[in-house]
């Protein structure tokens, strides 16, 4: 989700730099999840265009007179108007020197690939502010995502009784009555522990020789063995904070930070490596653990079934409305959520991965010692505003570019 957000924001910024009209971005089919969702499936395009109407001209579709410039027209041939040599973190001047001439010659330019192709430093202030406006104001999910998200949030804050059925009018009526009794708080946990993540980390997750061999084989198939972490031992990786937290470890972290079995926890994740068995310890610590499936009916989820981008969008929406957000390890959704919640002054816990890795390697620690060290090591990791440093993303660190100076 972070990569998608940043690409769109940067595309708007480049259109502004070039004084060009932007065609609503075409989204590539995700090679891992095989998701063909379009911009219009995920984001409210009319809201997007309206918010930015005074900044950049935007059209929903490519005008017919430019059909000759599409990949469909050229098939596998080289498109003269395509720029495919854009360097990582290119400057505004690079676009003026290299893309503007193509735009002036052909009337249209296609930039691909475009991931991380605009610098974060030495940008005009109006371009930085525009990127902020796109990220935090213009990009709003389509109504069906917001409606399902609102339903999940409602059920987290006002849990149904034993005689209430999720997704019925009766449930909604009872919820309205419960609003008068007060709101319940909930925590969103982004558990980055799918098979890809486990394999790519090259860490040992306690499954013995069979698991190690299975993950090594999967690494070879997906990445042809080109995984940097493979050259390090598990102890080295954990002490450097390079291993994703397992469901058991994130459960211990939450418990050490003071969350208990009365905490309502929403699990935002795709398929968890190891399935329900792997989550069982986390569920025993936090029995009020919920997810999209437990909080909604199959009919409510029908429109997003099998669509990884839409499923992630629902989780993102719920995460943005939670009282606290925590991610089991850094990543795209974590980065996007940290920036967005910082912008809205919401509490976000950032696990100290290096500290936790070292603590979990120390088998002689008592619970009081573990808890004291965890609390001390996370005192300044609860969403405090951090100024963006050179080369850091404006979307993860929106201060000071997107926010007023104190």
Short mmCIF file of C-alpha atoms in Angstrom, two decimals:
data_model
loop_
_atom_site.label_atom_id
_atom_site.label_comp_id
_atom_site.label_asym_id
_atom_site.label_seq_id
_atom_site.Cartn_x
_atom_site.Cartn_y
_atom_site.Cartn_z
CA UNK A 1 0.00 0.00 0.00
CA UNK A 2 2.90 2.37 0.78
CA UNK A 3 4.47 1.79 -2.65
CA UNK A 4 1.13 2.42 -4.36
CA UNK A 5 0.55 5.64 -2.40
CA UNK A 6 4.05 6.96 -3.05
CA UNK A 7 3.92 6.21 -6.80
CA UNK A 8 0.65 8.09 -7.19
CA UNK A 9 1.85 11.05 -5.13
CA UNK A 10 5.07 11.25 -7.10
CA UNK A 11 3.17 11.00 -10.40
CA UNK A 12 1.09 14.04 -9.47
CA UNK A 13 4.25 15.91 -8.42
CA UNK A 14 6.00 15.13 -11.72
CA UNK A 15 2.94 16.30 -13.67
CA UNK A 16 3.15 19.58 -11.73
CA UNK A 17 6.88 19.92 -12.41
CA UNK A 18 6.28 19.43 -16.14
CA UNK A 19 3.06 21.49 -16.22
CA UNK A 20 1.42 18.46 -17.84
CA UNK A 21 -1.96 16.74 -17.62
CA UNK A 22 -1.87 13.49 -15.64
CA UNK A 23 -3.77 10.43 -16.82
CA UNK A 24 -5.05 8.39 -13.86
CA UNK A 25 -2.17 5.97 -13.22
CA UNK A 26 -2.28 2.45 -14.63
CA UNK A 27 -1.54 -0.12 -11.92
CA UNK A 28 0.56 -3.14 -12.84
CA UNK A 29 -0.78 -6.59 -11.91
CA UNK A 30 1.00 -7.63 -8.70
CA UNK A 31 3.33 -10.51 -9.55
CA UNK A 32 2.97 -12.11 -6.11
CA UNK A 33 -0.73 -11.68 -5.37
CA UNK A 34 -1.92 -11.63 -9.01
CA UNK A 35 -4.26 -8.75 -8.21
CA UNK A 36 -5.66 -6.84 -11.20
CA UNK A 37 -7.37 -4.10 -9.15
CA UNK A 38 -7.33 -0.69 -10.85
CA UNK A 39 -7.03 2.82 -9.41
CA UNK A 40 -10.82 3.17 -9.74
CA UNK A 41 -11.34 -0.07 -7.77
CA UNK A 42 -9.34 1.26 -4.82
CA UNK A 43 -9.59 5.05 -4.72
CA UNK A 44 -12.42 7.56 -5.10
CA UNK A 45 -11.31 9.06 -8.41
CA UNK A 46 -13.82 11.95 -8.40
CA UNK A 47 -12.62 13.04 -4.95
CA UNK A 48 -9.01 12.70 -6.12
CA UNK A 49 -9.55 14.94 -9.15
CA UNK A 50 -11.64 17.48 -7.25
CA UNK A 51 -9.12 17.95 -4.41
CA UNK A 52 -6.30 18.51 -6.89
CA UNK A 53 -8.20 20.53 -9.51
CA UNK A 54 -6.39 23.77 -8.64
CA UNK A 55 -2.99 22.04 -8.67
CA UNK A 56 -2.83 19.66 -11.62
CA UNK A 57 -5.06 18.81 -14.59
CA UNK A 58 -6.11 15.14 -14.30
CA UNK A 59 -8.12 12.97 -16.72
CA UNK A 60 -9.58 9.52 -16.00
CA UNK A 61 -8.65 8.00 -19.35
CA UNK A 62 -6.15 8.57 -22.13
CA UNK A 63 -7.73 10.70 -24.89
CA UNK A 64 -8.44 8.70 -28.08
CA UNK A 65 -5.99 10.72 -30.16
CA UNK A 66 -3.14 9.32 -28.05
CA UNK A 67 -4.07 5.63 -28.41
CA UNK A 68 -1.02 5.23 -30.65
CA UNK A 69 1.16 5.72 -27.56
CA UNK A 70 -0.18 2.75 -25.55
CA UNK A 71 1.48 -0.59 -24.94
CA UNK A 72 -1.52 -2.28 -26.56
CA UNK A 73 -0.85 -0.42 -29.82
CA UNK A 74 2.88 -1.05 -29.79
CA UNK A 75 2.60 -4.62 -28.43
CA UNK A 76 6.22 -5.64 -27.75
CA UNK A 77 7.78 -2.89 -29.84
CA UNK A 78 9.68 0.02 -28.31
CA UNK A 79 7.55 3.09 -27.67
CA UNK A 80 9.33 6.28 -28.65
CA UNK A 81 7.45 8.23 -25.98
CA UNK A 82 8.35 5.87 -23.14
CA UNK A 83 11.04 6.88 -20.66
CA UNK A 84 12.46 3.80 -18.94
CA UNK A 85 15.82 5.13 -17.74
CA UNK A 86 14.61 7.35 -14.91
CA UNK A 87 17.15 7.04 -12.07
CA UNK A 88 16.15 6.28 -8.51
CA UNK A 89 15.28 9.52 -6.65
CA UNK A 90 15.64 11.71 -9.72
CA UNK A 91 15.65 15.48 -9.24
CA UNK A 92 13.05 17.89 -10.58
CA UNK A 93 15.65 19.15 -13.06
CA UNK A 94 16.17 15.63 -14.40
CA UNK A 95 12.51 15.50 -15.44
CA UNK A 96 12.72 18.94 -17.03
CA UNK A 97 15.88 17.98 -18.97
CA UNK A 98 14.85 14.45 -19.99
CA UNK A 99 11.07 14.10 -19.97
CA UNK A 100 9.91 17.55 -21.03
CA UNK A 101 11.54 17.28 -24.50
CA UNK A 102 9.69 13.98 -25.10
CA UNK A 103 6.46 15.59 -23.92
CA UNK A 104 6.97 18.53 -26.25
CA UNK A 105 7.84 16.28 -29.22
CA UNK A 106 5.04 13.73 -28.91
CA UNK A 107 2.46 15.49 -26.74
CA UNK A 108 2.60 12.59 -24.32
CA UNK A 109 5.22 10.77 -22.22
CA UNK A 110 4.99 7.44 -20.40
CA UNK A 111 7.37 6.89 -17.49
CA UNK A 112 7.92 3.25 -16.56
CA UNK A 113 9.20 1.94 -14.26
CA UNK A 114 8.25 4.63 -11.76
CA UNK A 115 8.84 3.24 -8.27
CA UNK A 116 10.97 5.59 -6.11
CA UNK A 117 11.74 7.79 -9.10
CA UNK A 118 11.45 11.22 -7.45
CA UNK A 119 13.88 12.60 -4.87
CA UNK A 120 12.77 13.62 -1.38
CA UNK A 121 15.48 16.24 -0.94
CA UNK A 122 16.12 19.58 -2.66
CA UNK A 123 12.57 19.82 -3.96
CA UNK A 124 10.65 23.12 -4.31
CA UNK A 125 8.39 23.70 -1.30
CA UNK A 126 5.26 23.81 -3.46
CA UNK A 127 6.08 20.34 -4.83
CA UNK A 128 6.60 18.94 -1.33
CA UNK A 129 3.32 20.44 -0.15
CA UNK A 130 1.56 18.96 -3.18
CA UNK A 131 2.90 15.50 -2.39
CA UNK A 132 1.55 15.90 1.13
CA UNK A 133 -1.84 17.03 -0.18
CA UNK A 134 -2.11 14.02 -2.46
CA UNK A 135 -1.04 11.53 0.21
CA UNK A 136 -3.08 12.82 3.13
CA UNK A 137 -6.09 14.48 1.48
CA UNK A 138 -6.66 13.41 -2.12
CA UNK A 139 -6.28 9.65 -1.79
CA UNK A 140 -9.51 8.38 -0.26
CA UNK A 141 -10.82 4.82 -0.62
CA UNK A 142 -13.94 4.06 -2.64
CA UNK A 143 -17.26 3.93 -0.72
CA UNK A 144 -17.48 0.11 -0.56
CA UNK A 145 -14.11 -0.08 1.21
CA UNK A 146 -15.03 2.71 3.63
CA UNK A 147 -18.44 1.15 4.32
CA UNK A 148 -16.99 -2.27 5.13
CA UNK A 149 -14.25 -0.61 7.17
CA UNK A 150 -16.80 1.43 9.13
CA UNK A 151 -18.78 -1.75 9.84
CA UNK A 152 -15.68 -3.49 11.21
CA UNK A 153 -14.75 -0.44 13.32
CA UNK A 154 -18.29 -0.26 14.67
CA UNK A 155 -18.18 -3.93 15.69
CA UNK A 156 -14.79 -3.50 17.35
CA UNK A 157 -15.95 -0.51 19.37
CA UNK A 158 -19.40 -1.93 20.18
CA UNK A 159 -19.01 -5.73 20.25
CA UNK A 160 -22.20 -7.74 19.60
CA UNK A 161 -23.73 -9.85 22.35
CA UNK A 162 -24.06 -13.63 22.15
CA UNK A 163 -27.53 -13.35 20.61
CA UNK A 164 -26.51 -10.84 17.94
CA UNK A 165 -25.63 -11.78 14.38
CA UNK A 166 -22.93 -9.98 12.43
CA UNK A 167 -24.16 -8.24 9.31
CA UNK A 168 -27.86 -7.99 10.18
CA UNK A 169 -30.15 -5.05 10.82
CA UNK A 170 -30.67 -6.33 14.37
CA UNK A 171 -26.93 -6.05 15.00
CA UNK A 172 -26.88 -2.47 13.74
CA UNK A 173 -29.82 -1.49 15.90
CA UNK A 174 -28.16 -2.92 19.00
CA UNK A 175 -24.92 -1.10 18.11
CA UNK A 176 -26.73 2.23 18.02
CA UNK A 177 -28.04 1.55 21.51
CA UNK A 178 -24.58 0.59 22.72
CA UNK A 179 -23.11 3.89 21.54
CA UNK A 180 -24.88 5.55 24.42
CA UNK A 181 -23.01 3.26 26.83
CA UNK A 182 -19.57 4.46 25.72
CA UNK A 183 -16.95 3.55 23.15
CA UNK A 184 -14.59 0.58 23.35
CA UNK A 185 -10.94 1.00 22.38
CA UNK A 186 -9.08 -1.35 20.05
CA UNK A 187 -5.55 -1.96 18.80
CA UNK A 188 -4.67 -2.86 15.21
CA UNK A 189 -1.78 -5.29 14.80
CA UNK A 190 -0.24 -5.60 11.35
CA UNK A 191 1.27 -9.07 11.48
CA UNK A 192 3.82 -9.34 8.67
CA UNK A 193 4.33 -13.07 8.87
CA UNK A 194 3.38 -14.67 5.56
CA UNK A 195 5.46 -17.32 3.80
CA UNK A 196 7.25 -14.77 1.58
CA UNK A 197 8.29 -12.72 4.59
CA UNK A 198 9.45 -15.77 6.57
CA UNK A 199 11.45 -17.17 3.66
CA UNK A 200 13.04 -13.89 2.59
CA UNK A 201 14.20 -13.09 6.13
CA UNK A 202 16.28 -16.33 6.22
CA UNK A 203 15.60 -16.49 9.96
CA UNK A 204 14.95 -19.61 12.04
CA UNK A 205 11.38 -19.79 13.36
CA UNK A 206 11.70 -22.93 15.45
CA UNK A 207 10.23 -25.40 12.99
CA UNK A 208 13.31 -27.59 12.89
CA UNK A 209 15.25 -28.97 9.92
CA UNK A 210 12.15 -29.62 7.81
CA UNK A 211 11.01 -25.98 8.02
CA UNK A 212 14.51 -24.68 7.25
CA UNK A 213 14.74 -26.86 4.14
CA UNK A 214 11.22 -25.91 2.99
CA UNK A 215 11.91 -22.17 3.34
CA UNK A 216 15.32 -22.51 1.66
CA UNK A 217 13.69 -24.30 -1.28
CA UNK A 218 11.01 -21.60 -1.51
CA UNK A 219 13.73 -18.90 -1.49
CA UNK A 220 15.45 -20.63 -4.36
CA UNK A 221 12.25 -20.85 -6.42
CA UNK A 222 11.11 -17.25 -5.83
CA UNK A 223 14.39 -15.34 -5.61
CA UNK A 224 16.84 -17.87 -7.15
CA UNK A 225 18.74 -17.79 -3.88
CA UNK A 226 19.56 -14.07 -4.18
CA UNK A 227 18.68 -13.17 -0.59
CA UNK A 228 21.21 -11.02 1.28
CA UNK A 229 20.23 -12.36 4.72
CA UNK A 230 21.18 -15.92 3.72
CA UNK A 231 24.86 -15.17 4.39
CA UNK A 232 24.21 -14.48 8.10
CA UNK A 233 23.42 -16.81 10.99
CA UNK A 234 20.06 -16.62 12.75
CA UNK A 235 21.75 -15.17 15.84
CA UNK A 236 23.39 -12.42 13.76
CA UNK A 237 20.11 -11.57 12.03
CA UNK A 238 18.15 -11.41 15.29
CA UNK A 239 20.73 -9.30 17.10
CA UNK A 240 20.56 -6.83 14.19
CA UNK A 241 16.76 -6.72 14.30
CA UNK A 242 16.40 -8.24 10.84
CA UNK A 243 13.93 -10.99 11.72
CA UNK A 244 10.16 -10.37 11.60
CA UNK A 245 8.44 -10.87 14.93
CA UNK A 246 6.47 -14.11 15.13
CA UNK A 247 2.89 -14.07 16.45
CA UNK A 248 4.23 -15.44 19.76
CA UNK A 249 6.90 -12.72 20.02
CA UNK A 250 4.53 -9.85 19.18
CA UNK A 251 2.19 -11.25 21.85
CA UNK A 252 4.95 -11.10 24.45
CA UNK A 253 5.84 -7.55 23.37
CA UNK A 254 2.24 -6.40 23.77
CA UNK A 255 1.95 -8.12 27.16
CA UNK A 256 5.19 -6.50 28.36
CA UNK A 257 3.85 -3.09 27.29
CA UNK A 258 0.81 -3.57 29.51
CA UNK A 259 -1.86 -4.94 27.17
CA UNK A 260 -3.84 -7.82 28.65
CA UNK A 261 -6.64 -10.30 27.92
CA UNK A 262 -9.22 -7.51 27.93
CA UNK A 263 -7.51 -5.78 24.99
CA UNK A 264 -9.51 -5.91 21.77
CA UNK A 265 -7.03 -6.68 19.01
CA UNK A 266 -7.69 -6.49 15.26
CA UNK A 267 -5.34 -8.59 13.14
CA UNK A 268 -4.48 -6.90 9.84
CA UNK A 269 -2.63 -9.41 7.70
CA UNK A 270 -2.74 -11.65 4.68
CA UNK A 271 -2.21 -15.39 5.15
CA UNK A 272 -0.17 -16.09 8.29
CA UNK A 273 2.67 -18.55 7.79
CA UNK A 274 1.73 -21.62 9.82
CA UNK A 275 -1.96 -20.80 9.84
CA UNK A 276 -4.17 -20.86 12.92
CA UNK A 277 -1.73 -23.09 14.81
CA UNK A 278 0.86 -20.32 14.63
CA UNK A 279 -1.61 -17.75 15.96
CA UNK A 280 -2.85 -19.93 18.84
CA UNK A 281 -0.40 -18.53 21.42
CA UNK A 282 -1.26 -14.95 20.45
CA UNK A 283 -4.95 -15.80 20.70
CA UNK A 284 -4.51 -17.37 24.14
CA UNK A 285 -2.87 -14.14 25.36
CA UNK A 286 -5.47 -11.95 23.63
CA UNK A 287 -8.76 -13.89 23.36
CA UNK A 288 -10.54 -10.81 21.94
CA UNK A 289 -8.53 -11.20 18.73
CA UNK A 290 -10.54 -10.33 15.60
CA UNK A 291 -10.02 -9.98 11.85
CA UNK A 292 -12.08 -9.24 8.73
CA UNK A 293 -13.49 -12.75 8.62
CA UNK A 294 -14.58 -12.91 12.26
CA UNK A 295 -16.20 -9.47 12.15
CA UNK A 296 -18.11 -9.67 8.86
CA UNK A 297 -20.22 -12.02 6.82
CA UNK A 298 -19.12 -13.66 3.58
CA UNK A 299 -21.75 -11.57 1.77
CA UNK A 300 -20.16 -8.35 3.08
CA UNK A 301 -16.72 -9.48 1.94
CA UNK A 302 -17.84 -10.76 -1.47
CA UNK A 303 -16.84 -7.62 -3.38
CA UNK A 304 -13.23 -7.77 -2.12
CA UNK A 305 -12.71 -11.53 -2.02
CA UNK A 306 -9.45 -12.56 -3.67
CA UNK A 307 -8.37 -8.95 -4.21
CA UNK A 308 -5.21 -8.40 -2.18
CA UNK A 309 -5.17 -4.63 -2.77
CA UNK A 310 -8.77 -4.22 -1.61
CA UNK A 311 -8.25 -6.48 1.40
CA UNK A 312 -5.18 -4.42 2.35
CA UNK A 313 -7.16 -1.21 1.84
CA UNK A 314 -9.82 -2.35 4.33
CA UNK A 315 -7.11 -3.20 6.88
CA UNK A 316 -5.45 0.18 6.25
CA UNK A 317 -8.76 2.00 6.77
CA UNK A 318 -9.41 0.16 10.05
CA UNK A 319 -5.81 0.83 11.11
CA UNK A 320 -6.25 4.55 10.54
CA UNK A 321 -9.26 4.57 12.88
CA UNK A 322 -7.72 2.49 15.67
CA UNK A 323 -6.66 3.87 19.04
CA UNK A 324 -3.21 2.28 18.65
CA UNK A 325 -1.42 0.75 15.68
CA UNK A 326 1.56 -1.60 15.86
CA UNK A 327 3.36 -3.54 13.15
CA UNK A 328 5.28 -6.75 13.79
CA UNK A 329 8.11 -5.51 11.57
CA UNK A 330 8.91 -2.58 9.28
CA UNK A 331 7.53 -2.68 5.75
CA UNK A 332 5.38 -0.87 3.20
CA UNK A 333 2.15 -0.79 5.23
CA UNK A 334 4.05 0.09 8.40
CA UNK A 335 5.80 2.99 6.65
CA UNK A 336 2.58 4.36 5.16
CA UNK A 337 0.68 4.01 8.43
CA UNK A 338 3.43 5.63 10.51
CA UNK A 339 3.40 8.69 8.26
CA UNK A 340 -0.38 8.94 8.00
CA UNK A 341 -0.95 8.51 11.74
CA UNK A 342 1.86 11.01 12.53
CA UNK A 343 0.10 13.51 10.28
CA UNK A 344 -3.13 12.97 12.22
CA UNK A 345 -1.36 12.85 15.62
CA UNK A 346 -2.41 9.26 16.37
CA UNK A 347 -0.56 6.77 18.58
CA UNK A 348 1.66 4.28 16.77
CA UNK A 349 4.04 1.86 18.48
CA UNK A 350 7.28 1.15 16.62
CA UNK A 351 8.86 -2.09 17.87
CA UNK A 352 12.56 -1.83 18.69
CA UNK A 353 13.55 -4.76 16.48
CA UNK A 354 17.24 -4.93 17.45
CA UNK A 355 16.45 -4.83 21.17
CA UNK A 356 13.73 -7.46 20.89
CA UNK A 357 15.94 -9.72 18.79
CA UNK A 358 18.60 -9.67 21.50
CA UNK A 359 16.05 -10.22 24.27
CA UNK A 360 14.52 -13.25 22.57
CA UNK A 361 18.00 -14.74 22.15
CA UNK A 362 18.58 -14.44 25.91
CA UNK A 363 16.93 -17.56 27.36
CA UNK A 364 17.90 -16.72 30.96
CA UNK A 365 15.78 -13.55 31.29
CA UNK A 366 12.99 -13.57 33.85
CA UNK A 367 9.62 -12.06 32.94
CA UNK A 368 10.11 -8.97 35.19
CA UNK A 369 13.53 -8.37 33.59
CA UNK A 370 12.11 -8.78 30.09
CA UNK A 371 9.18 -6.48 30.82
CA UNK A 372 11.34 -3.76 32.39
CA UNK A 373 13.78 -3.79 29.44
CA UNK A 374 10.95 -3.69 26.88
CA UNK A 375 9.18 -0.77 28.56
CA UNK A 376 12.43 1.19 28.87
CA UNK A 377 13.38 0.42 25.27
CA UNK A 378 10.06 1.67 23.91
CA UNK A 379 9.64 4.89 25.90
CA UNK A 380 10.24 7.03 22.81
CA UNK A 381 8.59 4.75 20.29
CA UNK A 382 4.91 5.56 20.83
CA UNK A 383 4.29 7.91 17.93
CA UNK A 384 6.36 10.90 18.95
CA UNK A 385 6.95 13.24 16.02
CA UNK A 386 10.33 12.73 14.36
CA UNK A 387 11.83 15.19 11.89
CA UNK A 388 12.56 13.78 8.46
CA UNK A 389 16.27 13.27 7.78
CA UNK A 390 18.03 13.54 4.44
CA UNK A 391 16.85 10.95 1.89
CA UNK A 392 14.04 9.73 4.15
CA UNK A 393 10.54 9.48 2.72
CA UNK A 394 8.20 12.42 3.14
CA UNK A 395 5.34 9.89 3.30
CA UNK A 396 6.78 8.12 6.36
CA UNK A 397 8.22 11.24 7.99
CA UNK A 398 5.83 14.11 7.14
CA UNK A 399 7.50 16.59 9.52
CA UNK A 400 8.37 19.33 8.72
CA UNK A 401 7.39 19.25 5.00
CA UNK A 402 3.71 18.38 5.53
CA UNK A 403 3.15 19.89 8.97
CA UNK A 404 3.49 23.33 10.53
CA UNK A 405 6.64 24.07 12.46
CA UNK A 406 6.08 24.30 16.20
#
